[in-house]
Amino acid sequence: MNEQDHFSKIIRSFIFYPKYMSMWIDRLEDSFHHIPEKHQKLVPDFERRIQNMRTAASINTDFVSNIVQSHQIFENVETTVDLEQLNTQAFNVGHEGFHAQGYDMDKVKSTLRQFMRDWSEEGKTERDQCYKPILDELSAKFPEISERAKIRVLTPGAGLGRLTFEIARLGFSSQGNEYSYFMLLASNFILNRCQREKQFKLFPYLHASSNVVHNGDPFRLVHIPDIAPAKNLPPNIEFSMAAGDFTEIYRNQKGEWDVVVTCFFIDTAKNIVEYIELLSEMIKPGGVWINLGPLLYHWAEIPGEFSVDLTYEQLRGVIKTWFRFEKEESRVSSYVGDNLSMMRVLYNCPFFVAIRE
């Protein structure tokens, strides 16, 4: 699949969201009506829950539509698509396509949850767990604010761009790198098209039907963004996003970076040693690598793919080939979590600052 076709497929996934949600809610309702009537009478408020789900899905659809309308994202990549044609394709998908679209729709739903994490007041607790230690370390390492614009900081795996944005807010020259078109499309929308705080409404928890405690839990509304990115950067600060594979884009940028920040990123590698070697080449001698995140190797369980799954002890040995550990701690963090759910996942993340020798 070429790049243009892949991008069109991503857009079509977002466009398919309202039909996907309609079919998903229909299935929940049909399942309820399938049980004996005497059992249905024991849950008299089920139909109200279904109606609330349809209302919330409609509001989410408005949000998704705004993302789709801002789909032209890169000057160097052909991202012009025929939205009318993609709309037709998406809405012609029948129930047989419901499961075939499953992976892509999981990515769409995950992207909506990422908005909560990165760009809502409700996500602040989680951002404080994993972004704040990094930002505090950067501020302490480079206390002279007037000198920070000369310091080039890269955040690979930038996602929706909040950490990259916060680094730029501190006065650094900040670039994010992201491979996923789902993330790139959404980050372009939030960084370039949102003009004011709390401009959009979103129900990020709507898609959960398991491990729900209270009837109202899926219907918690958040407002996006909690801060308008375009209006909250220092003047003349370099702030950019680079699209593409980390190992390909930065392969020939030897010694060009003062700092690289990796947050929930290094475990995305098939060969994590390659990531570390590339970091050693990119970061200038005396430069800084700040890392926070677990080792949930993304390729480990995918059939037909290889994955080099090192323990943290093994990883430390590789890192010490090129870097000196200056600081090393553990930090507990969730990732796109729901603190009201019956199920919560917490990571005990290595957090370190390493100096390129």
mmCIF file of C-alpha atoms in Angstrom:
data_model
loop_
_atom_site.group_PDB
_atom_site.id
_atom_site.type_symbol
_atom_site.label_atom_id
_atom_site.label_comp_id
_atom_site.label_asym_id
_atom_site.label_seq_id
_atom_site.Cartn_x
_atom_site.Cartn_y
_atom_site.Cartn_z
ATOM 1 C CA MET A 1 0.000 0.000 0.000
ATOM 2 C CA ASN A 2 1.485 3.349 -1.018
ATOM 3 C CA GLU A 3 1.524 6.354 1.275
ATOM 4 C CA GLN A 4 -1.466 8.055 -0.317
ATOM 5 C CA ASP A 5 -3.610 4.903 -0.084
ATOM 6 C CA HIS A 6 -2.554 4.383 3.517
ATOM 7 C CA PHE A 7 -3.495 7.946 4.409
ATOM 8 C CA SER A 8 -6.872 7.554 2.698
ATOM 9 C CA LYS A 9 -7.454 4.385 4.741
ATOM 10 C CA ILE A 10 -6.815 6.315 7.962
ATOM 11 C CA ILE A 11 -9.220 9.094 6.952
ATOM 12 C CA ARG A 12 -11.838 6.484 6.044
ATOM 13 C CA SER A 13 -11.476 4.968 9.523
ATOM 14 C CA PHE A 14 -12.314 8.293 11.150
ATOM 15 C CA ILE A 15 -15.223 8.792 8.753
ATOM 16 C CA PHE A 16 -16.507 5.311 9.621
ATOM 17 C CA TYR A 17 -16.688 6.200 13.331
ATOM 18 C CA PRO A 18 -20.400 7.172 13.489
ATOM 19 C CA LYS A 19 -21.518 4.049 11.634
ATOM 20 C CA TYR A 20 -19.221 1.885 13.744
ATOM 21 C CA MET A 21 -20.676 3.372 16.923
ATOM 22 C CA SER A 22 -24.225 2.941 15.674
ATOM 23 C CA MET A 23 -23.633 -0.742 14.923
ATOM 24 C CA TRP A 24 -21.836 -1.257 18.246
ATOM 25 C CA ILE A 25 -24.658 0.315 20.243
ATOM 26 C CA ASP A 26 -27.245 -1.600 18.187
ATOM 27 C CA ARG A 27 -25.473 -4.816 19.124
ATOM 28 C CA LEU A 28 -25.571 -3.943 22.829
ATOM 29 C CA GLU A 29 -29.268 -3.154 22.556
ATOM 30 C CA ASP A 30 -30.052 -6.277 20.532
ATOM 31 C CA SER A 31 -28.204 -8.439 23.056
ATOM 32 C CA PHE A 32 -30.308 -6.985 25.868
ATOM 33 C CA HIS A 33 -33.540 -7.611 23.965
ATOM 34 C CA HIS A 34 -32.441 -11.193 23.353
ATOM 35 C CA ILE A 35 -32.698 -12.099 27.038
ATOM 36 C CA PRO A 36 -36.047 -13.076 28.605
ATOM 37 C CA GLU A 37 -38.449 -10.209 29.231
ATOM 38 C CA LYS A 38 -38.543 -10.978 32.953
ATOM 39 C CA HIS A 39 -34.767 -10.363 33.022
ATOM 40 C CA GLN A 40 -35.121 -7.142 31.045
ATOM 41 C CA LYS A 41 -37.597 -5.822 33.626
ATOM 42 C CA LEU A 42 -34.904 -6.135 36.274
ATOM 43 C CA VAL A 43 -32.844 -3.470 34.472
ATOM 44 C CA PRO A 44 -35.436 -0.750 33.769
ATOM 45 C CA ASP A 45 -32.870 1.947 32.988
ATOM 46 C CA PHE A 46 -31.032 0.034 30.253
ATOM 47 C CA GLU A 47 -32.842 1.812 27.419
ATOM 48 C CA ARG A 48 -31.932 5.174 28.950
ATOM 49 C CA ARG A 49 -28.295 4.113 28.940
ATOM 50 C CA ILE A 50 -28.541 3.184 25.254
ATOM 51 C CA GLN A 51 -30.074 6.562 24.409
ATOM 52 C CA ASN A 52 -27.339 8.351 26.356
ATOM 53 C CA MET A 53 -24.759 6.369 24.384
ATOM 54 C CA ARG A 54 -26.274 7.474 21.082
ATOM 55 C CA THR A 55 -26.290 11.108 22.200
ATOM 56 C CA ALA A 56 -22.660 10.945 23.343
ATOM 57 C CA ALA A 57 -21.618 9.180 20.130
ATOM 58 C CA SER A 58 -23.194 12.005 18.142
ATOM 59 C CA ILE A 59 -21.109 14.578 20.025
ATOM 60 C CA ASN A 60 -17.969 12.491 19.476
ATOM 61 C CA THR A 61 -18.839 12.305 15.779
ATOM 62 C CA ASP A 62 -18.838 16.104 15.610
ATOM 63 C CA PHE A 63 -15.376 16.093 17.145
ATOM 64 C CA VAL A 64 -14.111 13.434 14.725
ATOM 65 C CA SER A 65 -15.571 15.370 11.785
ATOM 66 C CA ASN A 66 -13.465 18.381 12.729
ATOM 67 C CA ILE A 67 -10.357 16.193 12.667
ATOM 68 C CA VAL A 68 -11.243 14.899 9.211
ATOM 69 C CA GLN A 69 -11.861 18.385 7.847
ATOM 70 C CA SER A 70 -8.313 19.391 8.847
ATOM 71 C CA HIS A 71 -6.711 16.450 7.042
ATOM 72 C CA GLN A 72 -4.197 18.321 4.856
ATOM 73 C CA ILE A 73 -1.203 18.122 7.131
ATOM 74 C CA PHE A 74 2.140 18.029 5.302
ATOM 75 C CA GLU A 75 3.599 20.000 2.457
ATOM 76 C CA ASN A 76 5.978 17.174 1.537
ATOM 77 C CA VAL A 77 3.387 14.376 1.609
ATOM 78 C CA GLU A 78 0.403 14.116 -0.704
ATOM 79 C CA THR A 79 -2.515 14.167 1.721
ATOM 80 C CA THR A 80 -5.264 15.485 -0.528
ATOM 81 C CA VAL A 81 -8.161 13.029 -0.459
ATOM 82 C CA ASP A 82 -11.649 12.907 -1.932
ATOM 83 C CA LEU A 83 -13.753 13.157 1.233
ATOM 84 C CA GLU A 84 -16.999 12.558 -0.625
ATOM 85 C CA GLN A 85 -15.686 9.312 -2.072
ATOM 86 C CA LEU A 86 -14.311 8.182 1.302
ATOM 87 C CA ASN A 87 -17.653 8.988 2.936
ATOM 88 C CA THR A 88 -19.391 6.772 0.397
ATOM 89 C CA GLN A 89 -16.931 3.935 0.984
ATOM 90 C CA ALA A 90 -17.227 4.196 4.758
ATOM 91 C CA PHE A 91 -21.011 4.219 4.859
ATOM 92 C CA ASN A 92 -21.297 1.357 2.372
ATOM 93 C CA VAL A 93 -19.542 -0.938 4.823
ATOM 94 C CA GLY A 94 -22.109 -3.424 6.023
ATOM 95 C CA HIS A 95 -22.210 -5.475 9.195
ATOM 96 C CA GLU A 96 -19.753 -7.913 7.603
ATOM 97 C CA GLY A 97 -17.190 -5.099 7.683
ATOM 98 C CA PHE A 98 -17.754 -4.310 11.355
ATOM 99 C CA HIS A 99 -15.087 -6.745 12.582
ATOM 100 C CA ALA A 100 -12.830 -6.254 9.543
ATOM 101 C CA GLN A 101 -12.548 -2.584 10.557
ATOM 102 C CA GLY A 102 -11.841 -3.539 14.164
ATOM 103 C CA TYR A 103 -8.104 -2.770 14.346
ATOM 104 C CA ASP A 104 -8.453 0.612 12.683
ATOM 105 C CA MET A 105 -11.420 1.522 14.860
ATOM 106 C CA ASP A 106 -9.457 0.566 17.962
ATOM 107 C CA LYS A 107 -6.865 3.093 16.806
ATOM 108 C CA VAL A 108 -9.538 5.762 16.314
ATOM 109 C CA LYS A 109 -10.929 5.125 19.814
ATOM 110 C CA SER A 110 -7.431 5.110 21.279
ATOM 111 C CA THR A 111 -6.720 8.434 19.584
ATOM 112 C CA LEU A 112 -9.829 9.953 21.175
ATOM 113 C CA ARG A 113 -8.645 8.745 24.582
ATOM 114 C CA GLN A 114 -5.268 10.331 23.876
ATOM 115 C CA PHE A 115 -6.993 13.696 23.558
ATOM 116 C CA MET A 116 -8.175 13.286 27.134
ATOM 117 C CA ARG A 117 -4.656 12.422 28.301
ATOM 118 C CA ASP A 118 -2.832 15.170 26.447
ATOM 119 C CA TRP A 119 -5.286 18.032 25.983
ATOM 120 C CA SER A 120 -7.860 18.092 28.785
ATOM 121 C CA GLU A 121 -7.874 19.227 32.397
ATOM 122 C CA GLU A 122 -8.827 15.669 33.325
ATOM 123 C CA GLY A 123 -5.544 14.382 31.881
ATOM 124 C CA LYS A 124 -3.359 16.588 34.087
ATOM 125 C CA THR A 125 -2.820 13.927 36.755
ATOM 126 C CA GLU A 126 -1.438 11.482 34.216
ATOM 127 C CA ARG A 127 0.633 14.179 32.495
ATOM 128 C CA ASP A 128 2.114 15.090 35.872
ATOM 129 C CA GLN A 129 3.134 11.453 36.345
ATOM 130 C CA CYS A 130 5.127 11.161 33.130
ATOM 131 C CA TYR A 131 5.674 14.611 31.575
ATOM 132 C CA LYS A 132 6.371 16.735 34.652
ATOM 133 C CA PRO A 133 9.517 14.840 35.773
ATOM 134 C CA ILE A 134 10.953 15.333 32.273
ATOM 135 C CA LEU A 135 10.050 19.021 32.126
ATOM 136 C CA ASP A 136 11.445 19.601 35.630
ATOM 137 C CA GLU A 137 14.700 17.912 34.609
ATOM 138 C CA LEU A 138 15.002 20.062 31.489
ATOM 139 C CA SER A 139 14.376 23.234 33.503
ATOM 140 C CA ALA A 140 16.995 22.270 36.067
ATOM 141 C CA LYS A 141 19.586 21.333 33.451
ATOM 142 C CA PHE A 142 19.130 24.558 31.496
ATOM 143 C CA PRO A 143 18.167 27.225 34.061
ATOM 144 C CA GLU A 144 18.979 30.209 31.813
ATOM 145 C CA ILE A 145 15.685 30.787 30.018
ATOM 146 C CA SER A 146 17.237 33.259 27.597
ATOM 147 C CA GLU A 147 19.643 30.538 26.352
ATOM 148 C CA ARG A 148 17.093 27.776 25.839
ATOM 149 C CA ALA A 149 16.161 28.719 22.272
ATOM 150 C CA LYS A 150 19.639 27.510 21.253
ATOM 151 C CA ILE A 151 19.017 24.063 22.759
ATOM 152 C CA ARG A 152 17.517 21.605 20.263
ATOM 153 C CA VAL A 153 15.232 19.045 21.915
ATOM 154 C CA LEU A 154 13.654 16.100 20.077
ATOM 155 C CA THR A 155 10.720 13.995 21.296
ATOM 156 C CA PRO A 156 10.285 10.871 19.138
ATOM 157 C CA GLY A 157 6.940 9.147 19.519
ATOM 158 C CA ALA A 158 5.336 12.534 20.122
ATOM 159 C CA GLY A 159 1.743 11.321 19.771
ATOM 160 C CA LEU A 160 -0.622 14.283 20.024
ATOM 161 C CA GLY A 161 2.276 16.620 20.736
ATOM 162 C CA ARG A 162 1.607 17.833 24.278
ATOM 163 C CA LEU A 163 5.065 17.035 25.647
ATOM 164 C CA THR A 164 6.705 18.571 22.565
ATOM 165 C CA PHE A 165 4.522 21.648 23.048
ATOM 166 C CA GLU A 166 5.363 21.935 26.759
ATOM 167 C CA ILE A 167 9.077 21.754 25.958
ATOM 168 C CA ALA A 168 8.617 24.620 23.489
ATOM 169 C CA ARG A 169 6.684 26.559 26.154
ATOM 170 C CA LEU A 170 9.777 26.361 28.342
ATOM 171 C CA GLY A 171 11.669 28.184 25.598
ATOM 172 C CA PHE A 172 13.523 25.308 23.925
ATOM 173 C CA SER A 173 13.746 24.648 20.199
ATOM 174 C CA SER A 174 11.383 21.671 20.147
ATOM 175 C CA GLN A 175 10.624 19.061 17.504
ATOM 176 C CA GLY A 176 8.317 16.075 17.769
ATOM 177 C CA ASN A 177 8.514 12.977 15.608
ATOM 178 C CA GLU A 178 5.590 10.650 14.987
ATOM 179 C CA TYR A 179 5.064 7.664 12.711
ATOM 180 C CA SER A 180 1.338 6.986 13.117
ATOM 181 C CA TYR A 181 -0.964 8.816 10.718
ATOM 182 C CA PHE A 182 -3.727 8.484 13.312
ATOM 183 C CA MET A 183 -1.609 10.547 15.702
ATOM 184 C CA LEU A 184 -0.336 12.923 13.030
ATOM 185 C CA LEU A 185 -3.811 13.731 11.781
ATOM 186 C CA ALA A 186 -5.063 14.351 15.304
ATOM 187 C CA SER A 187 -2.014 16.360 16.422
ATOM 188 C CA ASN A 188 -2.284 18.590 13.371
ATOM 189 C CA PHE A 189 -5.876 19.329 14.334
ATOM 190 C CA ILE A 190 -5.098 20.159 17.955
ATOM 191 C CA LEU A 191 -1.888 22.111 17.342
ATOM 192 C CA ASN A 192 -2.955 24.101 14.281
ATOM 193 C CA ARG A 193 -6.743 24.295 14.202
ATOM 194 C CA CYS A 194 -7.830 24.847 17.810
ATOM 195 C CA GLN A 195 -8.198 28.562 18.389
ATOM 196 C CA ARG A 196 -9.396 28.739 21.996
ATOM 197 C CA GLU A 197 -9.522 26.798 25.222
ATOM 198 C CA LYS A 198 -12.322 24.255 25.666
ATOM 199 C CA GLN A 199 -13.442 24.723 22.073
ATOM 200 C CA PHE A 200 -14.630 21.114 21.610
ATOM 201 C CA LYS A 201 -16.551 18.502 23.584
ATOM 202 C CA LEU A 202 -15.583 14.845 23.831
ATOM 203 C CA PHE A 203 -16.730 11.701 25.659
ATOM 204 C CA PRO A 204 -13.422 9.757 25.799
ATOM 205 C CA TYR A 205 -14.747 6.958 28.051
ATOM 206 C CA LEU A 206 -17.799 6.169 25.928
ATOM 207 C CA HIS A 207 -16.318 3.085 24.282
ATOM 208 C CA ALA A 208 -16.041 1.019 27.463
ATOM 209 C CA SER A 209 -18.830 -1.455 28.221
ATOM 210 C CA SER A 210 -16.788 -3.659 30.588
ATOM 211 C CA ASN A 211 -15.485 -2.877 34.075
ATOM 212 C CA VAL A 212 -17.893 0.076 34.393
ATOM 213 C CA VAL A 213 -18.969 0.859 37.966
ATOM 214 C CA HIS A 214 -21.590 3.603 37.714
ATOM 215 C CA ASN A 215 -24.118 4.302 34.981
ATOM 216 C CA GLY A 216 -22.715 7.765 34.409
ATOM 217 C CA ASP A 217 -19.045 6.771 34.159
ATOM 218 C CA PRO A 218 -18.954 6.441 30.342
ATOM 219 C CA PHE A 219 -20.645 9.820 29.989
ATOM 220 C CA ARG A 220 -18.005 12.004 31.585
ATOM 221 C CA LEU A 221 -17.604 14.971 29.269
ATOM 222 C CA VAL A 222 -14.215 16.632 28.750
ATOM 223 C CA HIS A 223 -13.460 19.869 26.955
ATOM 224 C CA ILE A 224 -10.616 20.054 24.447
ATOM 225 C CA PRO A 225 -8.109 21.701 24.634
ATOM 226 C CA ASP A 226 -7.352 22.835 28.168
ATOM 227 C CA ILE A 227 -4.887 25.315 26.634
ATOM 228 C CA ALA A 228 -4.862 26.790 23.119
ATOM 229 C CA PRO A 229 -1.472 25.776 21.664
ATOM 230 C CA ALA A 230 -1.254 28.497 19.024
ATOM 231 C CA LYS A 231 -1.695 31.243 21.613
ATOM 232 C CA ASN A 232 0.622 29.952 24.320
ATOM 233 C CA LEU A 233 4.093 29.694 22.823
ATOM 234 C CA PRO A 234 6.920 32.182 23.356
ATOM 235 C CA PRO A 235 7.538 34.378 20.302
ATOM 236 C CA ASN A 236 9.986 33.117 17.669
ATOM 237 C CA ILE A 237 10.341 29.671 19.219
ATOM 238 C CA GLU A 238 11.051 26.809 16.815
ATOM 239 C CA PHE A 239 8.306 24.248 17.228
ATOM 240 C CA SER A 240 7.696 21.520 14.652
ATOM 241 C CA MET A 241 6.504 17.975 14.010
ATOM 242 C CA ALA A 242 8.322 15.564 11.682
ATOM 243 C CA ALA A 243 6.369 12.683 10.152
ATOM 244 C CA GLY A 244 7.967 9.315 9.551
ATOM 245 C CA ASP A 245 9.960 6.452 10.990
ATOM 246 C CA PHE A 246 12.388 7.548 13.698
ATOM 247 C CA THR A 247 15.266 5.399 12.439
ATOM 248 C CA GLU A 248 14.903 6.656 8.872
ATOM 249 C CA ILE A 249 14.428 10.372 9.493
ATOM 250 C CA TYR A 250 17.265 10.834 11.989
ATOM 251 C CA ARG A 251 19.749 8.316 10.636
ATOM 252 C CA ASN A 252 22.093 10.966 9.207
ATOM 253 C CA GLN A 253 21.753 13.661 11.881
ATOM 254 C CA LYS A 254 24.998 12.936 13.690
ATOM 255 C CA GLY A 255 25.542 15.157 16.728
ATOM 256 C CA GLU A 256 22.735 17.544 15.764
ATOM 257 C CA TRP A 257 20.684 17.262 18.966
ATOM 258 C CA ASP A 258 21.413 18.653 22.400
ATOM 259 C CA VAL A 259 18.663 16.658 24.101
ATOM 260 C CA VAL A 260 16.445 13.733 23.160
ATOM 261 C CA VAL A 261 13.419 12.990 25.334
ATOM 262 C CA THR A 262 11.804 9.541 25.099
ATOM 263 C CA CYS A 263 8.535 9.087 26.967
ATOM 264 C CA PHE A 264 6.739 5.748 26.558
ATOM 265 C CA PHE A 265 8.701 5.312 23.332
ATOM 266 C CA ILE A 266 11.762 3.043 23.347
ATOM 267 C CA ASP A 267 9.662 -0.143 23.617
ATOM 268 C CA THR A 268 8.150 0.605 20.184
ATOM 269 C CA ALA A 269 11.366 -0.707 18.598
ATOM 270 C CA LYS A 270 11.709 -4.095 16.974
ATOM 271 C CA ASN A 271 15.417 -3.846 17.758
ATOM 272 C CA ILE A 272 15.809 -1.624 20.791
ATOM 273 C CA VAL A 273 19.607 -1.718 20.459
ATOM 274 C CA GLU A 274 19.244 0.071 17.117
ATOM 275 C CA TYR A 275 17.286 2.845 18.847
ATOM 276 C CA ILE A 276 19.993 3.316 21.468
ATOM 277 C CA GLU A 277 22.794 3.297 18.913
ATOM 278 C CA LEU A 278 20.947 5.908 16.843
ATOM 279 C CA LEU A 279 20.422 8.055 19.937
ATOM 280 C CA SER A 280 24.146 7.871 20.634
ATOM 281 C CA GLU A 281 24.836 9.155 17.120
ATOM 282 C CA MET A 282 22.222 11.923 17.138
ATOM 283 C CA ILE A 283 23.081 13.389 20.529
ATOM 284 C CA LYS A 284 26.215 15.509 20.614
ATOM 285 C CA PRO A 285 28.987 14.665 23.126
ATOM 286 C CA GLY A 286 27.912 16.011 26.510
ATOM 287 C CA GLY A 287 24.301 16.043 25.335
ATOM 288 C CA VAL A 288 21.406 14.618 27.320
ATOM 289 C CA TRP A 289 19.005 11.712 26.935
ATOM 290 C CA ILE A 290 15.979 11.764 29.257
ATOM 291 C CA ASN A 291 13.792 8.663 29.324
ATOM 292 C CA LEU A 292 10.626 7.658 31.140
ATOM 293 C CA GLY A 293 8.484 4.648 30.286
ATOM 294 C CA PRO A 294 8.031 0.884 30.585
ATOM 295 C CA LEU A 295 9.291 -1.945 28.408
ATOM 296 C CA LEU A 296 5.987 -3.129 26.959
ATOM 297 C CA TYR A 297 7.537 -4.287 23.706
ATOM 298 C CA HIS A 298 5.026 -3.458 20.978
ATOM 299 C CA TRP A 299 6.069 -6.181 18.552
ATOM 300 C CA ALA A 300 6.507 -8.987 21.075
ATOM 301 C CA GLU A 301 3.143 -10.686 20.538
ATOM 302 C CA ILE A 302 2.658 -10.033 16.819
ATOM 303 C CA PRO A 303 2.906 -13.211 14.691
ATOM 304 C CA GLY A 304 5.513 -13.080 11.961
ATOM 305 C CA GLU A 305 7.396 -10.110 13.435
ATOM 306 C CA PHE A 306 10.695 -10.184 15.293
ATOM 307 C CA SER A 307 11.204 -8.341 18.547
ATOM 308 C CA VAL A 308 14.347 -7.962 20.660
ATOM 309 C CA ASP A 309 12.898 -8.012 24.186
ATOM 310 C CA LEU A 310 15.691 -7.070 26.590
ATOM 311 C CA THR A 311 15.332 -6.874 30.346
ATOM 312 C CA TYR A 312 16.007 -3.478 31.853
ATOM 313 C CA GLU A 313 19.219 -4.885 33.318
ATOM 314 C CA GLN A 314 20.368 -5.899 29.835
ATOM 315 C CA LEU A 315 19.253 -2.555 28.439
ATOM 316 C CA ARG A 316 21.323 -0.655 31.003
ATOM 317 C CA GLY A 317 24.414 -2.504 29.829
ATOM 318 C CA VAL A 318 23.772 -1.455 26.233
ATOM 319 C CA ILE A 319 23.110 2.155 27.220
ATOM 320 C CA LYS A 320 26.382 2.342 29.183
ATOM 321 C CA THR A 321 28.267 1.613 25.962
ATOM 322 C CA TRP A 322 27.692 5.222 24.913
ATOM 323 C CA PHE A 323 26.085 7.022 27.872
ATOM 324 C CA ARG A 324 26.782 7.750 31.513
ATOM 325 C CA PHE A 325 23.821 7.537 33.880
ATOM 326 C CA GLU A 326 23.517 10.786 35.800
ATOM 327 C CA LYS A 327 20.169 10.068 37.433
ATOM 328 C CA GLU A 328 18.121 6.892 37.698
ATOM 329 C CA GLU A 329 14.806 6.403 39.471
ATOM 330 C CA SER A 330 11.473 4.627 39.148
ATOM 331 C CA ARG A 331 8.220 6.476 38.527
ATOM 332 C CA VAL A 332 4.717 5.027 38.683
ATOM 333 C CA SER A 333 2.481 6.062 35.812
ATOM 334 C CA SER A 334 -0.706 5.027 34.112
ATOM 335 C CA TYR A 335 -1.273 5.407 30.380
ATOM 336 C CA VAL A 336 -4.608 6.684 29.088
ATOM 337 C CA GLY A 337 -6.107 5.273 32.264
ATOM 338 C CA ASP A 338 -9.558 5.577 33.774
ATOM 339 C CA ASN A 339 -9.431 6.038 37.527
ATOM 340 C CA LEU A 340 -13.113 5.080 37.889
ATOM 341 C CA SER A 341 -12.789 1.761 36.060
ATOM 342 C CA MET A 342 -12.691 -1.599 37.826
ATOM 343 C CA MET A 343 -9.472 -2.291 35.898
ATOM 344 C CA ARG A 344 -6.433 -0.054 36.180
ATOM 345 C CA VAL A 345 -2.934 -0.590 34.809
ATOM 346 C CA LEU A 346 0.035 1.095 36.457
ATOM 347 C CA TYR A 347 3.588 0.947 35.129
ATOM 348 C CA ASN A 348 6.657 1.109 37.352
ATOM 349 C CA CYS A 349 8.715 3.057 34.819
ATOM 350 C CA PRO A 350 12.465 3.534 34.676
ATOM 351 C CA PHE A 351 13.194 7.251 34.677
ATOM 352 C CA PHE A 352 16.754 8.248 33.884
ATOM 353 C CA VAL A 353 18.959 11.057 32.696
ATOM 354 C CA ALA A 354 21.982 9.903 30.703
ATOM 355 C CA ILE A 355 24.876 11.937 29.316
ATOM 356 C CA ARG A 356 26.446 11.163 25.937
ATOM 357 C CA GLU A 357 30.158 10.476 26.457
#
